[in-house]
PDB file of C-alpha atoms in Angstrom:
ATOM      1  CA  ARG A 271       0.045  -0.010   0.085  1.00 74.00           C
ATOM      2  CA  PRO A 272       1.462   3.392  -0.624  1.00 83.00           C
ATOM      3  CA  TYR A 273       2.263   5.671   2.682  1.00 85.00           C
ATOM      4  CA  VAL A 274       0.378   8.495   3.211  1.00 89.00           C
ATOM      5  CA  GLY A 275       1.487   9.890   6.126  1.00 87.00           C
ATOM      6  CA  ALA A 276      -1.975  10.369   8.072  1.00 89.00           C
ATOM      7  CA  SER A 277      -4.369   8.694   9.685  1.00 88.00           C
ATOM      8  CA  PHE A 278      -8.372   9.397   8.910  1.00 93.00           C
ATOM      9  CA  ASP A 279     -11.535   8.534  10.755  1.00 93.00           C
ATOM     10  CA  ALA A 280     -15.125   8.582   9.569  1.00 93.00           C
ATOM     11  CA  VAL A 281     -17.380  11.439   8.818  1.00 92.00           C
ATOM     12  CA  THR A 282     -20.246  11.160  11.567  1.00 90.00           C
ATOM     13  CA  SER A 283     -23.725  13.108  10.677  1.00 88.00           C
ATOM     14  CA  GLU A 284     -22.362  15.572  13.937  1.00 88.00           C
ATOM     15  CA  VAL A 285     -19.565  16.220  11.868  1.00 84.00           C
ATOM     16  CA  ALA A 286     -20.840  16.599   8.611  1.00 84.00           C
ATOM     17  CA  GLU A 287     -23.588  19.145  10.075  1.00 82.00           C
ATOM     18  CA  ALA A 288     -20.449  21.385  11.513  1.00 80.00           C
ATOM     19  CA  LEU A 289     -18.203  21.248   8.394  1.00 75.00           C
ATOM     20  CA  GLY A 290     -21.503  22.361   6.213  1.00 73.00           C
ATOM     21  CA  LEU A 291     -21.557  19.046   4.235  1.00 76.00           C
ATOM     22  CA  ASN A 292     -25.062  17.725   3.336  1.00 79.00           C
ATOM     23  CA  LYS A 293     -24.379  14.525   4.340  1.00 83.00           C
ATOM     24  CA  ALA A 294     -21.573  11.916   6.290  1.00 87.00           C
ATOM     25  CA  ARG A 295     -19.584  11.001   3.739  1.00 89.00           C
ATOM     26  CA  GLY A 296     -15.641  10.955   3.086  1.00 93.00           C
ATOM     27  CA  ALA A 297     -12.488  10.758   5.186  1.00 95.00           C
ATOM     28  CA  LEU A 298     -11.445  13.088   7.972  1.00 95.00           C
ATOM     29  CA  VAL A 299      -7.923  14.010   8.337  1.00 95.00           C
ATOM     30  CA  VAL A 300      -7.132  13.237  12.018  1.00 92.00           C
ATOM     31  CA  LYS A 301      -3.412  13.400  11.865  1.00 90.00           C
ATOM     32  CA  VAL A 302      -0.893  14.631   9.422  1.00 91.00           C
ATOM     33  CA  SER A 303       3.109  13.307   9.902  1.00 85.00           C
ATOM     34  CA  GLU A 304       5.532  15.621   9.001  1.00 83.00           C
ATOM     35  CA  GLY A 305       7.310  15.884   6.121  1.00 83.00           C
ATOM     36  CA  GLY A 306       5.341  13.043   4.956  1.00 86.00           C
ATOM     37  CA  PRO A 307       3.228  13.038   1.392  1.00 92.00           C
ATOM     38  CA  ALA A 308       0.094  14.453   3.139  1.00 94.00           C
ATOM     39  CA  ALA A 309       1.556  16.936   4.743  1.00 93.00           C
ATOM     40  CA  LYS A 310       3.337  17.939   1.365  1.00 94.00           C
ATOM     41  CA  ALA A 311       0.404  18.147  -0.996  1.00 95.00           C
ATOM     42  CA  GLY A 312      -0.756  20.676   1.749  1.00 95.00           C
ATOM     43  CA  LEU A 313      -3.574  18.234   3.265  1.00 95.00           C
ATOM     44  CA  LYS A 314      -4.668  19.078   7.313  1.00 94.00           C
ATOM     45  CA  ALA A 315      -6.434  17.857  10.030  1.00 93.00           C
ATOM     46  CA  GLY A 316      -9.752  18.602  10.101  1.00 91.00           C
ATOM     47  CA  GLU A 317     -10.423  18.721   6.242  1.00 93.00           C
ATOM     48  CA  ILE A 318     -12.363  16.480   4.508  1.00 93.00           C
ATOM     49  CA  VAL A 319     -11.314  14.309   1.595  1.00 96.00           C
ATOM     50  CA  THR A 320     -14.368  13.423  -0.193  1.00 94.00           C
ATOM     51  CA  ALA A 321     -12.848  12.094  -3.730  1.00 96.00           C
ATOM     52  CA  VAL A 322     -10.178  10.530  -5.552  1.00 96.00           C
ATOM     53  CA  ASP A 323      -9.452  11.325  -8.925  1.00 96.00           C
ATOM     54  CA  GLY A 324     -12.855  12.897  -9.402  1.00 95.00           C
ATOM     55  CA  ILE A 325     -14.252   9.252  -8.065  1.00 95.00           C
ATOM     56  CA  SER A 326     -16.028  10.200  -4.788  1.00 93.00           C
ATOM     57  CA  VAL A 327     -14.970   8.332  -1.456  1.00 94.00           C
ATOM     58  CA  GLU A 328     -17.932   7.535   0.639  1.00 92.00           C
ATOM     59  CA  HIS A 329     -15.657   6.574   4.067  1.00 94.00           C
ATOM     60  CA  PRO A 330     -12.025   5.753   5.029  1.00 93.00           C
ATOM     61  CA  ASP A 331     -11.879   3.102   3.966  1.00 93.00           C
ATOM     62  CA  ALA A 332     -12.466   3.413  -0.045  1.00 94.00           C
ATOM     63  CA  LEU A 333      -9.972   6.597   0.276  1.00 95.00           C
ATOM     64  CA  LEU A 334      -7.143   3.746   1.223  1.00 90.00           C
ATOM     65  CA  TYR A 335      -8.763   1.029  -1.941  1.00 93.00           C
ATOM     66  CA  ARG A 336      -8.378   4.374  -4.023  1.00 94.00           C
ATOM     67  CA  LEU A 337      -4.958   5.148  -2.854  1.00 93.00           C
ATOM     68  CA  THR A 338      -3.621   1.483  -3.121  1.00 90.00           C
ATOM     69  CA  THR A 339      -5.043   0.656  -6.854  1.00 92.00           C
ATOM     70  CA  ALA A 340      -4.000   3.837  -7.965  1.00 92.00           C
ATOM     71  CA  GLY A 341      -0.418   2.590  -7.309  1.00 85.00           C
ATOM     72  CA  LEU A 342       3.551   3.513  -6.014  1.00 85.00           C
ATOM     73  CA  GLY A 343       4.925   6.007  -7.905  1.00 87.00           C
ATOM     74  CA  ASN A 344       2.050   7.791  -9.047  1.00 91.00           C
ATOM     75  CA  SER A 345       0.418  11.076  -8.280  1.00 94.00           C
ATOM     76  CA  VAL A 346      -3.855  11.312  -7.438  1.00 96.00           C
ATOM     77  CA  LYS A 347      -5.695  14.592  -7.011  1.00 97.00           C
ATOM     78  CA  LEU A 348      -7.466  14.443  -3.715  1.00 97.00           C
ATOM     79  CA  THR A 349     -10.992  16.557  -3.566  1.00 95.00           C
ATOM     80  CA  VAL A 350     -10.403  18.079  -0.245  1.00 95.00           C
ATOM     81  CA  VAL A 351     -13.490  19.979   2.119  1.00 89.00           C
ATOM     82  CA  GLU A 352     -12.851  22.660   4.671  1.00 85.00           C
ATOM     83  CA  ASN A 353     -15.183  25.145   5.863  1.00 78.00           C
ATOM     84  CA  GLY A 354     -17.859  23.927   2.898  1.00 75.00           C
ATOM     85  CA  ARG A 355     -14.424  25.078   0.205  1.00 85.00           C
ATOM     86  CA  GLU A 356     -13.703  22.564  -2.000  1.00 89.00           C
ATOM     87  CA  GLN A 357     -10.050  22.197  -3.303  1.00 94.00           C
ATOM     88  CA  GLN A 358      -7.966  19.731  -5.193  1.00 96.00           C
ATOM     89  CA  LEU A 359      -4.471  18.922  -3.863  1.00 96.00           C
ATOM     90  CA  PRO A 360      -2.444  16.627  -5.456  1.00 96.00           C
ATOM     91  CA  LEU A 361      -0.784  13.557  -3.425  1.00 96.00           C
ATOM     92  CA  VAL A 362       2.352  11.307  -4.619  1.00 93.00           C
ATOM     93  CA  LEU A 363       1.861   7.873  -3.669  1.00 90.00           C
ATOM     94  CA  ALA A 364       5.208   6.931  -1.962  1.00 86.00           C
ATOM     95  CA  ARG A 365       6.438   3.613  -0.282  1.00 84.00           C
ATOM     96  CA  ALA A 366       6.398   4.007   3.578  1.00 84.00           C
ATOM     97  CA  PRO A 367       9.706   5.460   4.312  1.00 81.00           C
ATOM     98  CA  GLU A 368      11.906   3.087   6.622  1.00 81.00           C
ATOM     99  CA  THR A 369      13.212   6.164   9.120  1.00 79.00           C
ATOM    100  CA  SER A 370      15.545   3.830  11.810  1.00 80.00           C
ATOM    101  CA  PRO A 371      16.788   0.603  10.905  1.00 86.00           C
ATOM    102  CA  ARG A 372      14.267  -1.719  11.552  1.00 89.00           C
ATOM    103  CA  ASP A 373      17.146  -4.275  13.676  1.00 93.00           C
ATOM    104  CA  GLN A 374      15.134  -7.383  13.926  1.00 94.00           C
ATOM    105  CA  ARG A 375      15.627  -9.371  16.391  1.00 95.00           C
ATOM    106  CA  THR A 376      14.151 -12.697  18.687  1.00 94.00           C
ATOM    107  CA  ILE A 377      14.868 -12.023  22.312  1.00 92.00           C
ATOM    108  CA  GLY A 378      16.425 -15.648  23.928  1.00 89.00           C
ATOM    109  CA  GLY A 379      17.660 -16.133  27.151  1.00 87.00           C
ATOM    110  CA  HIS A 380      15.397 -15.988  30.388  1.00 87.00           C
ATOM    111  CA  THR A 381      12.978 -12.840  30.708  1.00 90.00           C
ATOM    112  CA  PRO A 382       9.765 -12.364  29.908  1.00 92.00           C
ATOM    113  CA  PHE A 383      10.185 -11.799  26.494  1.00 93.00           C
ATOM    114  CA  THR A 384      11.947 -14.626  25.487  1.00 94.00           C
ATOM    115  CA  GLY A 385      10.204 -15.786  22.516  1.00 96.00           C
ATOM    116  CA  ALA A 386       9.002 -12.150  21.311  1.00 96.00           C
ATOM    117  CA  VAL A 387      10.355 -10.956  17.578  1.00 96.00           C
ATOM    118  CA  VAL A 388      10.747  -7.084  18.164  1.00 97.00           C
ATOM    119  CA  GLU A 389      11.499  -4.586  15.390  1.00 96.00           C
ATOM    120  CA  ASN A 390      12.505  -1.257  15.540  1.00 95.00           C
ATOM    121  CA  LEU A 391       9.051   1.325  14.118  1.00 92.00           C
ATOM    122  CA  SER A 392       9.423   3.511  11.252  1.00 88.00           C
ATOM    123  CA  PRO A 393       6.513   4.660   8.856  1.00 85.00           C
ATOM    124  CA  ARG A 394       7.220   1.405   6.708  1.00 86.00           C
ATOM    125  CA  VAL A 395       7.203  -1.290   9.970  1.00 90.00           C
ATOM    126  CA  ALA A 396       4.043   0.416  10.502  1.00 88.00           C
ATOM    127  CA  ASP A 397       2.236   0.428   7.745  1.00 83.00           C
ATOM    128  CA  GLU A 398       3.116  -3.494   7.467  1.00 86.00           C
ATOM    129  CA  LEU A 399       1.632  -4.222  10.635  1.00 89.00           C
ATOM    130  CA  ARG A 400      -1.518  -1.914   9.735  1.00 84.00           C
ATOM    131  CA  MET A 401      -0.460   0.266  12.663  1.00 86.00           C
ATOM    132  CA  PRO A 402      -0.849   4.232  13.260  1.00 79.00           C
ATOM    133  CA  PRO A 403       2.216   5.805  10.894  1.00 71.00           C
ATOM    134  CA  GLU A 404       3.177   7.719  13.622  1.00 73.00           C
ATOM    135  CA  SER A 405       3.811   5.037  16.214  1.00 80.00           C
ATOM    136  CA  ALA A 406       7.517   4.750  17.538  1.00 82.00           C
ATOM    137  CA  GLY A 407       9.881   2.977  19.770  1.00 90.00           C
ATOM    138  CA  VAL A 408       9.676  -0.932  20.021  1.00 96.00           C
ATOM    139  CA  VAL A 409       7.280  -2.867  18.887  1.00 96.00           C
ATOM    140  CA  VAL A 410       6.695  -6.914  18.824  1.00 97.00           C
ATOM    141  CA  SER A 411       6.184  -8.224  15.483  1.00 95.00           C
ATOM    142  CA  GLU A 412       5.534 -11.968  16.207  1.00 96.00           C
ATOM    143  CA  VAL A 413       5.492 -13.784  19.074  1.00 97.00           C
ATOM    144  CA  LYS A 414       6.759 -17.719  19.003  1.00 96.00           C
ATOM    145  CA  ASP A 415       3.948 -20.313  20.178  1.00 95.00           C
ATOM    146  CA  ASP A 416       4.781 -21.436  23.595  1.00 94.00           C
ATOM    147  CA  SER A 417       7.555 -18.781  24.494  1.00 95.00           C
ATOM    148  CA  PRO A 418       7.334 -17.492  27.949  1.00 94.00           C
ATOM    149  CA  ALA A 419       6.226 -13.836  25.951  1.00 95.00           C
ATOM    150  CA  ALA A 420       3.174 -15.896  24.648  1.00 96.00           C
ATOM    151  CA  ARG A 421       2.637 -17.134  27.800  1.00 94.00           C
ATOM    152  CA  LEU A 422       2.824 -14.302  29.232  1.00 93.00           C
ATOM    153  CA  GLY A 423       0.014 -12.490  27.140  1.00 95.00           C
ATOM    154  CA  PHE A 424       2.145 -10.291  24.821  1.00 96.00           C
ATOM    155  CA  GLU A 425       0.595  -9.887  21.353  1.00 96.00           C
ATOM    156  CA  PRO A 426       2.133  -8.551  17.941  1.00 96.00           C
ATOM    157  CA  LYS A 427       1.947  -4.745  17.835  1.00 96.00           C
ATOM    158  CA  ASP A 428       2.573  -4.344  21.331  1.00 97.00           C
ATOM    159  CA  ILE A 429       5.106  -1.222  21.554  1.00 96.00           C
ATOM    160  CA  ILE A 430       7.328  -1.972  24.988  1.00 96.00           C
ATOM    161  CA  VAL A 431       7.324   1.706  25.700  1.00 94.00           C
ATOM    162  CA  SER A 432       9.079   1.501  29.399  1.00 94.00           C
ATOM    163  CA  ILE A 433      11.089  -1.609  31.546  1.00 93.00           C
ATOM    164  CA  ASN A 434      11.639  -0.877  35.168  1.00 92.00           C
ATOM    165  CA  GLY A 435      11.100   3.008  34.770  1.00 92.00           C
ATOM    166  CA  THR A 436      13.556   2.973  31.497  1.00 91.00           C
ATOM    167  CA  ASP A 437      12.253   3.946  28.417  1.00 92.00           C
ATOM    168  CA  VAL A 438      13.176   1.641  25.341  1.00 93.00           C
ATOM    169  CA  LYS A 439      13.912   3.750  22.685  1.00 91.00           C
ATOM    170  CA  SER A 440      15.440   0.620  20.664  1.00 94.00           C
ATOM    171  CA  THR A 441      15.695  -2.862  20.115  1.00 95.00           C
ATOM    172  CA  SER A 442      19.336  -2.962  21.189  1.00 93.00           C
ATOM    173  CA  GLU A 443      17.986  -1.056  24.260  1.00 93.00           C
ATOM    174  CA  LEU A 444      15.567  -3.680  24.920  1.00 93.00           C
ATOM    175  CA  SER A 445      18.215  -6.841  24.557  1.00 91.00           C
ATOM    176  CA  GLU A 446      20.818  -4.908  26.682  1.00 90.00           C
ATOM    177  CA  ILE A 447      17.965  -4.562  29.631  1.00 88.00           C
ATOM    178  CA  ALA A 448      16.765  -8.489  29.081  1.00 86.00           C
ATOM    179  CA  ASP A 449      20.462  -9.539  29.369  1.00 87.00           C
ATOM    180  CA  SER A 450      21.212  -8.092  32.349  1.00 86.00           C
ATOM    181  CA  ASP A 451      18.244  -9.630  33.905  1.00 77.00           C
ATOM    182  CA  PRO A 452      17.056  -7.531  37.027  1.00 80.00           C
ATOM    183  CA  GLY A 453      15.127 -10.346  38.591  1.00 82.00           C
ATOM    184  CA  LEU A 454      12.129  -8.193  39.109  1.00 89.00           C
ATOM    185  CA  TRP A 455      10.052  -6.599  35.534  1.00 93.00           C
ATOM    186  CA  ARG A 456       8.329  -3.946  35.885  1.00 94.00           C
ATOM    187  CA  VAL A 457       6.828  -3.702  32.072  1.00 95.00           C
ATOM    188  CA  GLU A 458       4.893  -0.828  30.326  1.00 96.00           C
ATOM    189  CA  ILE A 459       3.012  -1.218  27.063  1.00 96.00           C
ATOM    190  CA  GLU A 460       0.978   0.387  25.038  1.00 95.00           C
ATOM    191  CA  ARG A 461      -1.596  -2.257  22.879  1.00 94.00           C
ATOM    192  CA  ASN A 462      -4.324  -0.217  20.577  1.00 89.00           C
ATOM    193  CA  GLY A 463      -3.512   3.399  21.865  1.00 87.00           C
ATOM    194  CA  GLN A 464      -3.947   1.930  25.675  1.00 92.00           C
ATOM    195  CA  ARG A 465      -1.281   1.855  28.132  1.00 94.00           C
ATOM    196  CA  ILE A 466      -0.899  -1.329  30.066  1.00 95.00           C
ATOM    197  CA  ARG A 467       2.249  -1.533  33.648  1.00 95.00           C
ATOM    198  CA  GLN A 468       2.517  -5.413  33.644  1.00 92.00           C
ATOM    199  CA  PHE A 469       4.711  -7.200  36.917  1.00 92.00           C
ATOM    200  CA  PHE A 470       6.998 -10.176  36.240  1.00 88.00           C
ATOM    201  CA  ARG A 471       9.142 -11.855  38.416  1.00 83.00           C
TER     202      ARG A 471
END
């Protein structure tokens, strides 16, 4: 799929009314990532995309379908509505950038993470895992069956935020902490936008 560098939400009837649309349709721009294709096109949070190359889109899934079928490397014209005003914005469809090397590792040893495959998040990794493009940090991309990580309930797409109060910013940091074996583990993860704190011995 092409990387847009923005997240979208469905347009509710309340939003449509507030923005002067005659009915709830299109994709509401929720967030735009700095330096991404959407930002370069001039797309802003709060605007509604109503069509791609003149073909109307009823909801965010329809928008993503249109962008995917347009193909990587191509440019499309988005019809965007803001305050009842309609404008056309050219959007270049590119692959998501790999801003930090993914450095995929399988955690071994005797830790709560043993059997988890972790990698550094970049827009491309987030895109492959179907996560929001602005996700950052270290993500669990796979959990080996019957491993300690699986038994303790770790799931793919879990972002490991901190261990024993130390922020985890890269897979190498996670490996170092895992190798130090502190005995007691206070782990904070982010799952579907929710922060979860867990203790393991």
